[in-house]
CSV table of C-alpha atoms and ligand atoms in Angstrom, one decimal:
chain,number,residue,atom,x,y,z
T,23,MET,CA,55.8,45.9,44.7
T,24,ALA,CA,53.9,44.6,41.7
T,25,GLY,CA,53.1,47.0,38.9
T,26,ARG,CA,55.1,49.9,37.7
T,27,ASN,CA,56.4,53.0,39.5
T,28,HIS,CA,54.5,56.1,38.5
T,29,LEU,CA,57.1,58.7,37.8
T,30,TYR,CA,55.9,62.3,38.2
T,31,VAL,CA,59.0,64.1,39.3
T,32,PRO,CA,59.6,66.8,36.7
T,33,GLY,CA,62.8,65.0,35.6
T,34,PRO,CA,63.8,62.4,34.8
T,35,THR,CA,60.5,61.9,32.9
T,36,ASN,CA,59.2,58.7,31.4
T,37,THR,CA,61.2,57.4,28.5
T,38,PRO,CA,59.0,56.0,25.7
T,39,ASP,CA,59.5,52.3,25.1
T,40,SER,CA,60.6,53.0,21.5
T,41,VAL,CA,63.4,55.2,22.8
T,42,LEU,CA,64.5,52.6,25.3
T,43,SER,CA,64.7,50.1,22.5
T,44,ALA,CA,66.6,52.5,20.2
T,45,MET,CA,69.3,52.8,22.9
T,46,HIS,CA,69.7,49.1,23.2
T,47,VAL,CA,72.5,48.9,20.6
T,48,PRO,CA,76.0,47.5,20.6
T,49,MET,CA,78.9,49.9,21.3
T,50,GLU,CA,80.3,51.3,18.1
T,51,ASP,CA,83.3,53.2,16.7
T,52,HIS,CA,82.7,56.9,17.2
T,53,ARG,CA,85.4,57.6,14.6
T,54,ALA,CA,83.9,55.3,12.0
T,55,PRO,CA,83.6,56.9,8.5
T,56,ASP,CA,79.8,56.6,8.6
T,57,PHE,CA,79.4,57.9,12.2
T,58,PRO,CA,78.6,61.5,10.9
T,59,ASN,CA,75.5,60.0,9.2
T,60,LEU,CA,74.1,59.8,12.8
T,61,VAL,CA,75.6,63.0,14.2
T,62,LYS,CA,75.0,65.6,11.5
T,63,PRO,CA,71.2,65.1,11.3
T,64,LEU,CA,71.0,65.1,15.1
T,65,LEU,CA,72.6,68.6,15.3
T,66,ASP,CA,70.3,69.8,12.4
T,67,ASP,CA,67.1,68.4,13.9
T,68,LEU,CA,67.9,69.8,17.3
T,69,LYS,CA,67.5,73.2,15.7
T,70,LYS,CA,63.9,72.4,15.0
T,71,VAL,CA,63.3,71.8,18.7
T,72,PHE,CA,65.1,75.1,19.6
T,73,ARG,CA,63.1,76.7,16.7
T,74,THR,CA,66.1,78.2,15.1
T,75,GLU,CA,67.5,78.5,11.6
T,76,THR,CA,70.4,80.7,12.4
T,77,GLY,CA,71.7,79.3,15.7
T,78,GLN,CA,74.2,76.5,16.2
T,79,THR,CA,73.4,73.4,18.3
T,80,PHE,CA,75.7,71.4,20.6
T,81,ILE,CA,75.6,68.1,22.4
T,82,PHE,CA,77.7,67.8,25.5
T,83,PRO,CA,78.1,64.7,27.7
T,84,ALA,CA,76.9,66.6,30.7
T,85,THR,CA,73.7,67.8,32.5
T,86,GLY,CA,71.7,71.0,32.6
T,87,THR,CA,74.0,72.3,35.4
T,88,ALA,CA,77.0,72.2,33.1
T,89,GLY,CA,74.8,73.9,30.5
T,90,TRP,CA,74.9,77.1,32.6
T,91,GLU,CA,78.6,76.9,32.7
T,92,ILE,CA,79.0,76.3,28.9
T,93,ALA,CA,76.7,79.3,28.2
T,94,MET,CA,78.7,81.6,30.5
T,95,ASN,CA,82.3,80.6,30.1
T,96,ASN,CA,82.2,80.6,26.3
T,97,THR,CA,80.9,84.1,26.1
T,98,LEU,CA,82.0,86.1,29.2
T,99,SER,CA,85.1,87.2,31.0
T,100,PRO,CA,86.0,87.4,34.8
T,101,GLY,CA,84.3,90.3,36.5
T,102,ASP,CA,81.7,90.8,33.7
T,103,LYS,CA,78.4,92.0,35.1
T,104,VAL,CA,75.3,89.8,34.6
T,105,LEU,CA,71.7,90.5,35.6
T,106,SER,CA,69.4,87.8,37.0
T,107,TYR,CA,66.3,87.2,39.2
T,108,ARG,CA,66.0,84.6,41.9
T,109,PHE,CA,62.5,83.1,42.2
T,110,GLY,CA,63.1,79.4,42.9
T,111,GLN,CA,65.8,76.7,43.3
T,112,PHE,CA,66.9,76.6,39.7
T,113,SER,CA,67.2,80.3,39.2
T,114,HIS,CA,69.1,80.3,42.5
T,115,LEU,CA,71.5,77.7,41.4
T,116,TRP,CA,72.3,79.4,38.1
T,117,ILE,CA,73.1,82.6,40.0
T,118,GLN,CA,75.3,80.6,42.4
T,119,SER,CA,77.1,79.1,39.4
T,120,ALA,CA,77.7,82.6,37.9
T,121,GLN,CA,79.1,83.8,41.2
T,122,ARG,CA,81.4,80.7,41.5
T,123,MET,CA,82.7,81.4,38.0
T,124,GLY,CA,83.8,84.9,39.0
T,125,LEU,CA,81.1,87.0,37.3
T,126,ASP,CA,79.8,90.1,38.9
T,127,VAL,CA,76.2,89.0,39.5
T,128,GLU,CA,73.5,91.6,40.1
T,129,TYR,CA,70.4,89.6,41.1
T,130,HIS,CA,67.1,90.6,42.5
T,131,GLU,CA,64.9,88.6,44.9
T,132,VAL,CA,61.4,87.8,43.7
T,133,PRO,CA,58.8,86.0,45.8
T,134,TRP,CA,58.8,82.3,45.0
T,135,GLY,CA,55.6,81.7,42.9
T,136,GLU,CA,56.3,84.8,40.7
T,137,GLY,CA,58.6,85.3,37.8
T,138,VAL,CA,60.7,88.1,36.3
T,139,PRO,CA,59.2,91.5,37.1
T,140,LEU,CA,59.1,93.1,33.7
T,141,ASP,CA,58.8,96.7,34.9
T,142,HIS,CA,61.9,96.3,37.1
T,143,LEU,CA,63.9,94.6,34.3
T,144,THR,CA,63.0,97.3,31.8
T,145,ARG,CA,64.0,100.0,34.3
T,146,ARG,CA,67.3,98.4,35.1
T,147,LEU,CA,68.1,97.9,31.4
T,148,LYS,CA,67.3,101.6,30.6
T,149,GLU,CA,69.4,102.8,33.6
T,150,ASP,CA,72.4,100.8,32.4
T,151,SER,CA,73.1,103.3,29.6
T,152,ASN,CA,76.8,102.3,29.6
T,153,HIS,CA,75.9,98.7,28.9
T,154,GLU,CA,77.8,97.3,31.8
T,155,ILE,CA,75.4,94.4,31.9
T,156,LYS,CA,76.9,91.8,29.6
T,157,ALA,CA,74.3,89.1,29.9
T,158,LEU,CA,70.8,88.5,31.2
T,159,LEU,CA,70.4,85.0,32.8
T,160,ILE,CA,66.8,83.9,32.8
T,161,CYS,CA,65.3,80.6,33.9
T,162,HIS,CA,62.5,80.1,31.4
T,163,ASN,CA,60.5,77.7,33.5
T,164,GLU,CA,61.2,77.6,37.2
T,165,THR,CA,60.8,73.9,37.9
T,166,ALA,CA,60.8,74.4,41.7
T,167,THR,CA,57.6,76.6,41.7
T,168,GLY,CA,55.9,75.8,38.4
T,169,VAL,CA,56.4,79.3,37.1
T,170,THR,CA,57.0,80.2,33.4
T,171,ASN,CA,58.4,83.5,32.3
T,172,ASP,CA,57.3,85.4,29.3
T,173,LEU,CA,60.5,85.3,27.2
T,174,ALA,CA,59.0,87.3,24.3
T,175,ALA,CA,58.3,90.1,26.7
T,176,ILE,CA,61.8,90.0,28.1
T,177,ARG,CA,63.2,90.3,24.6
T,178,GLN,CA,60.9,93.2,24.1
T,179,ALA,CA,62.3,94.9,27.2
T,180,LEU,CA,65.8,94.4,25.9
T,181,ASP,CA,64.8,95.9,22.5
T,182,GLU,CA,62.9,98.8,24.1
T,183,ALA,CA,66.0,99.7,26.1
T,184,GLY,CA,68.2,99.2,23.0
T,185,HIS,CA,70.3,97.0,25.3
T,186,PRO,CA,72.9,94.6,23.7
T,187,ALA,CA,73.2,92.2,26.6
T,188,LEU,CA,73.3,88.5,25.7
T,189,PHE,CA,69.9,86.9,26.4
T,190,MET,CA,70.6,83.5,28.1
T,191,THR,CA,67.8,81.2,29.0
T,192,ASP,CA,67.7,78.0,31.0
T,193,GLY,CA,65.1,75.9,29.2
T,194,VAL,CA,65.7,72.6,31.0
T,195,SER,CA,62.1,72.1,31.9
T,196,ALA,CA,60.7,74.0,28.9
T,197,ILE,CA,62.4,73.1,25.7
T,198,GLY,CA,60.7,70.3,23.8
T,199,SER,CA,57.5,70.8,25.9
T,200,ILE,CA,56.3,74.3,25.9
T,201,PRO,CA,56.6,77.1,23.3
T,202,PHE,CA,60.2,78.2,22.9
T,203,PHE,CA,61.3,80.2,19.9
T,204,MET,CA,65.1,80.8,19.8
T,205,ASP,CA,65.0,83.0,16.7
T,206,ASP,CA,61.7,84.8,17.1
T,207,TRP,CA,62.6,85.7,20.7
T,208,GLY,CA,66.2,86.7,19.9
T,209,VAL,CA,67.6,84.3,22.5
T,210,ASP,CA,71.4,84.2,22.4
T,211,VAL,CA,72.1,81.0,24.4
T,212,ALA,CA,69.5,78.4,25.2
T,213,LEU,CA,70.2,75.2,27.1
T,214,THR,CA,68.5,72.1,28.2
T,215,GLY,CA,69.2,68.6,29.5
T,216,SER,CA,68.2,65.2,28.2
T,217,GLN,CA,66.0,64.0,31.0
T,218,LYS,CA,63.1,66.4,31.0
T,219,GLY,CA,61.2,67.3,27.8
T,220,LEU,CA,63.5,65.2,25.7
T,221,MET,CA,62.5,62.1,27.6
T,222,LEU,CA,66.0,60.5,27.7
T,223,PRO,CA,68.1,59.4,30.7
T,224,ALA,CA,70.1,62.3,32.3
T,225,GLY,CA,73.6,62.7,30.8
T,226,ASN,CA,73.4,65.0,27.8
T,227,ALA,CA,73.2,68.8,27.8
T,228,TYR,CA,71.9,70.4,24.6
T,229,LEU,CA,72.7,74.0,23.8
T,230,CYS,CA,72.0,76.4,21.1
T,231,PHE,CA,74.1,79.6,20.5
T,232,SER,CA,73.1,82.5,18.3
T,233,GLN,CA,75.8,83.8,15.9
T,234,LYS,CA,76.2,86.8,18.1
T,235,ALA,CA,76.9,84.6,21.2
T,236,LEU,CA,79.2,82.4,19.2
T,237,GLU,CA,81.3,85.4,18.2
T,238,MET,CA,81.8,86.2,21.9
T,239,ARG,CA,83.9,83.2,22.4
T,240,HIS,CA,86.8,85.0,20.7
T,241,SER,CA,86.9,87.6,23.5
T,242,ALA,CA,85.6,85.5,26.4
T,243,LYS,CA,88.3,85.0,29.0
T,244,LEU,CA,86.7,82.8,31.5
T,245,PRO,CA,88.8,79.6,31.8
T,246,ARG,CA,87.3,76.6,30.0
T,247,SER,CA,88.7,73.3,28.8
T,248,PHE,CA,86.3,70.3,28.7
T,249,LEU,CA,83.4,72.7,28.0
T,250,ASN,CA,85.1,74.7,25.3
T,251,LEU,CA,82.9,75.2,22.3
T,252,ASP,CA,85.8,75.6,19.9
T,253,ASP,CA,86.6,71.9,20.2
T,254,HIS,CA,83.0,71.0,19.4
T,255,ILE,CA,82.8,73.4,16.5
T,256,GLN,CA,86.0,71.9,15.0
T,257,ALA,CA,84.8,68.3,15.4
T,258,ASN,CA,81.1,68.8,14.8
T,259,LYS,CA,81.6,70.3,11.3
T,260,ASP,CA,82.7,66.8,10.2
T,261,GLY,CA,80.1,65.0,12.2
T,262,TYR,CA,82.3,64.0,15.1
T,263,PHE,CA,82.9,64.9,18.8
T,264,PRO,CA,86.1,66.1,20.5
T,265,TYR,CA,85.9,63.2,22.9
T,266,THR,CA,84.0,60.0,23.3
T,267,PRO,CA,80.3,60.5,23.0
T,268,ASN,CA,77.6,58.4,24.7
T,269,THR,CA,76.6,56.6,21.4
T,270,ALA,CA,73.6,54.8,22.9
T,271,MET,CA,72.2,58.2,24.0
T,272,LEU,CA,72.7,59.5,20.5
T,273,HIS,CA,70.5,56.7,19.1
T,274,GLY,CA,68.0,57.5,21.8
T,275,LEU,CA,68.1,61.2,20.8
T,276,ARG,CA,67.5,60.2,17.2
T,277,LYS,CA,64.3,58.4,18.2
T,278,VAL,CA,63.2,61.3,20.4
T,279,LEU,CA,63.6,63.8,17.6
T,280,ASP,CA,61.7,61.6,15.3
T,281,LEU,CA,58.8,61.3,17.8
T,282,LEU,CA,58.7,65.1,18.5
T,283,LEU,CA,59.0,66.2,14.9
T,284,GLU,CA,56.4,63.6,13.8
T,285,GLU,CA,53.9,64.9,16.3
T,286,GLY,CA,54.9,68.5,15.4
T,287,MET,CA,56.3,70.9,17.9
T,288,ASP,CA,53.2,73.0,18.0
T,289,ASN,CA,51.1,69.9,18.7
T,290,VAL,CA,53.6,68.9,21.4
T,291,TYR,CA,53.1,72.4,23.0
T,292,ALA,CA,49.3,72.0,22.7
T,293,ARG,CA,49.3,68.6,24.3
T,294,HIS,CA,51.4,69.8,27.3
T,295,HIS,CA,49.0,72.7,27.8
T,296,ARG,CA,45.9,70.6,27.8
T,297,LEU,CA,47.4,68.0,30.1
T,298,ALA,CA,48.6,70.7,32.5
T,299,GLU,CA,45.2,72.4,32.5
T,300,GLY,CA,43.6,69.1,33.6
T,301,VAL,CA,46.0,69.0,36.6
T,302,ARG,CA,45.2,72.6,37.4
T,303,ARG,CA,41.5,71.9,37.3
T,304,ALA,CA,42.1,69.0,39.7
T,305,VAL,CA,44.0,71.2,42.2
T,306,LEU,CA,41.9,74.3,42.0
T,307,ASP,CA,38.4,73.3,41.1
T,308,GLY,CA,38.5,69.7,42.5
T,309,TRP,CA,40.5,69.8,45.6
T,310,GLY,CA,40.1,73.5,46.3
T,311,LEU,CA,43.8,73.9,47.0
T,312,THR,CA,46.2,76.6,45.7
T,313,LEU,CA,49.2,76.6,43.5
T,314,CYS,CA,52.6,77.9,44.3
T,315,ALA,CA,52.4,80.0,41.1
T,316,LYS,CA,50.6,83.1,42.3
T,317,ASP,CA,48.9,84.2,39.1
T,318,PRO,CA,47.6,82.4,36.0
T,319,LYS,CA,50.1,84.3,33.9
T,320,TRP,CA,52.8,82.3,35.6
T,321,TYR,CA,51.2,78.9,35.3
T,322,SER,CA,53.6,76.3,34.0
T,323,ASP,CA,52.5,73.7,31.5
T,324,THR,CA,55.3,71.3,32.5
T,325,VAL,CA,55.1,71.2,36.3
T,326,THR,CA,52.5,72.1,38.9
T,327,ALA,CA,53.6,72.9,42.5
T,328,ILE,CA,50.7,72.3,44.9
T,329,VAL,CA,50.5,74.0,48.3
T,330,VAL,CA,49.3,71.7,51.0
T,331,PRO,CA,47.0,73.3,53.6
T,332,GLU,CA,48.4,74.9,56.7
T,333,GLY,CA,49.3,72.4,59.4
T,334,HIS,CA,50.2,69.6,56.9
T,335,ASP,CA,53.6,68.6,55.6
T,336,ALA,CA,54.0,68.0,51.9
T,337,ARG,CA,56.9,65.6,52.6
T,338,GLU,CA,54.4,63.2,54.4
T,339,VAL,CA,52.2,63.3,51.3
T,340,MET,CA,55.1,62.3,49.2
T,341,HIS,CA,56.2,59.6,51.6
T,342,VAL,CA,52.8,57.9,51.6
T,343,ALA,CA,52.4,58.3,47.9
T,344,TYR,CA,55.7,56.5,47.3
T,345,HIS,CA,55.4,53.7,49.9
T,346,ARG,CA,51.7,53.0,49.6
T,347,TYR,CA,51.0,53.7,45.9
T,348,ASN,CA,54.3,53.5,44.1
T,349,LEU,CA,53.9,57.1,43.0
T,350,SER,CA,56.9,59.5,42.8
T,351,LEU,CA,55.9,63.1,43.2
T,352,GLY,CA,58.3,66.0,43.1
T,353,ALA,CA,59.5,67.5,46.4
T,354,GLY,CA,59.3,71.0,47.5
T,355,LEU,CA,62.9,72.4,47.4
T,356,THR,CA,64.6,74.5,50.0
T,357,GLU,CA,62.3,77.6,50.7
T,358,VAL,CA,59.2,75.7,49.9
T,359,ALA,CA,60.3,72.3,51.4
T,360,GLY,CA,57.3,70.7,53.2
T,361,LYS,CA,55.0,73.4,51.8
T,362,VAL,CA,54.5,72.1,48.3
T,363,PHE,CA,54.7,68.9,46.4
T,364,ARG,CA,55.0,68.9,42.6
T,365,ILE,CA,53.5,66.9,39.8
T,366,GLY,CA,55.7,66.9,36.7
T,367,HIS,CA,53.7,66.7,33.5
T,368,LEU,CA,56.1,66.8,30.6
T,369,GLY,CA,57.4,64.4,28.1
T,370,ASP,CA,55.8,61.1,27.1
T,371,LEU,CA,52.4,61.5,28.7
T,372,ASN,CA,48.7,61.2,28.0
T,373,GLU,CA,45.5,61.7,30.0
T,374,LEU,CA,45.3,58.3,31.6
T,375,MET,CA,48.9,58.3,32.6
T,376,LEU,CA,48.6,61.6,34.3
T,377,ALA,CA,45.3,60.4,35.9
T,378,SER,CA,47.4,58.1,38.1
T,379,ALA,CA,49.3,61.1,39.5
T,380,ILE,CA,46.1,62.9,40.4
T,381,VAL,CA,44.5,59.8,41.9
T,382,GLY,CA,47.6,58.8,43.8
T,383,ALA,CA,48.2,62.4,45.1
T,384,GLU,CA,44.6,62.6,46.3
T,385,MET,CA,44.7,59.2,48.1
T,386,ALA,CA,48.0,60.2,49.8
T,387,MET,CA,46.6,63.6,50.8
T,388,ARG,CA,43.5,62.0,52.3
T,389,ASP,CA,45.7,59.4,54.0
T,390,VAL,CA,47.6,62.1,55.9
T,391,GLY,CA,44.4,63.8,56.9
T,392,ILE,CA,44.0,66.5,54.4
T,393,ASP,CA,40.3,67.1,54.0
T,394,LEU,CA,39.3,66.6,50.4
T,395,LYS,CA,36.2,65.4,48.8
T,396,PRO,CA,36.9,61.9,47.5
T,397,GLY,CA,37.3,61.8,43.7
T,398,SER,CA,37.1,65.6,43.4
T,399,GLY,CA,40.5,66.0,41.7
T,400,ILE,CA,40.1,63.4,39.1
T,401,THR,CA,36.5,64.3,38.3
T,402,ALA,CA,37.5,67.9,37.5
T,403,ALA,CA,40.4,66.7,35.3
T,404,MET,CA,38.3,64.0,33.6
T,405,GLU,CA,35.6,66.5,32.7
T,406,TYR,CA,38.1,69.0,31.3
T,407,TRP,CA,39.9,66.4,29.3
T,408,ARG,CA,36.6,65.0,27.9
T,409,ASP,CA,35.3,68.5,27.0
T,410,THR,CA,38.6,69.2,25.1
T,411,ALA,CA,39.2,65.8,23.5
T,412,ALA,CA,40.2,65.7,19.9
T,413,PRO,CA,37.4,64.6,17.5
T,414,LEU,CA,37.5,60.9,16.6
T,415,PRO,CA,39.1,60.0,13.3
T,416,ALA,CA,36.5,59.8,10.5
P,27,PLP,C1,66.5,70.1,36.2
P,27,PLP,C2,66.8,71.5,36.0
P,27,PLP,C3,68.2,71.9,36.0
P,27,PLP,C4,69.3,71.0,36.4
P,27,PLP,O1,69.6,70.1,35.4
P,27,PLP,P1,70.5,68.9,35.8
P,27,PLP,O2,70.4,68.1,34.5
P,27,PLP,O3,70.0,68.2,37.0
P,27,PLP,O4,71.9,69.4,35.9
P,27,PLP,C5,68.4,73.2,35.7
P,27,PLP,N1,67.5,74.1,35.4
P,27,PLP,C6,66.2,73.7,35.5
P,27,PLP,C7,65.1,74.7,35.1
P,27,PLP,C8,65.8,72.4,35.7
P,27,PLP,O5,64.5,72.1,35.7
């Protein structure tokens, strides 16, 4: 098929051309004397993405899924109680991972399309006066449903209850795209992967540990070998890794950090919000459809899950979009399979790139017989983006 594929799954996201070029490098000696000149600034600059001055960052040759394991097995012991909420495929998988690791997982079901119920959380934390709950596992942005949790409010609930549980967050589809403040929100372990907001191929997990979480590794008894932080702490302090790193990815990461920090993290967040709002205008005002996220307070600025009207199958929309228009949309996962499709809008994106997802989704929906006014989605998005466009340079 001529022309490019339009990639709007929420991950992998589009890799900027400058990042692709930065990764096109010969292999090199990862024990060379000047290798730390690459590594040390990466670990430092990652802190600016996690928005921390006191935390310690790590780069693992792994994916987000391993990030859950790294967070847990370096801080907890078999049988430790952890508290979590299940409101989508990714919060589900983290809970499953905790169970497989032998933790005592207390989790509560939340309807998909909502997030962590703060009143319930506050009550459970207050009830737990013996502090049996050792960690709180919270998926910041549930990629399956397009729901973002209010982490500041969750920190407040912990503080209000005077509860010392470690605050662990999965930021795979949040960090580097939407506001995340490790220090201000008192997050103890935050993790992400390379292929979402950080615009790289999959294959790296990035983590940040608070000093409190780092200390826990001395008492944590869950078995760990490859994912042991101690080996990283030892090697990283001199700018090396305990095993062979993916050096090309490190050069890509260098470029990504340069791009993000040059734009400014607050500007990155604002851009994601504005682009996301255009998509929501298309869905709600243009097409008159509904979102999986049930209330504006949950709306995600990195992914929108769109509910197809009763009697239609979202898988058919995706099938047509892919085969006819070379557009990759995100699938509805497990409980919402066939009911929703998703538009990922994070990473290297601007208005006209995202316009292709809206236009393609609309054509595919009309092709499968969903009754929409032609051009209604993109018109709503265009007008919003025009109204909120930055002033021209003087
Ligand atoms: C994509 C994603 C993951 C899984 O990451 P992998 O890199 O595929 O292992 C975990 N959590 C969230 C919120 C995600 O969006």
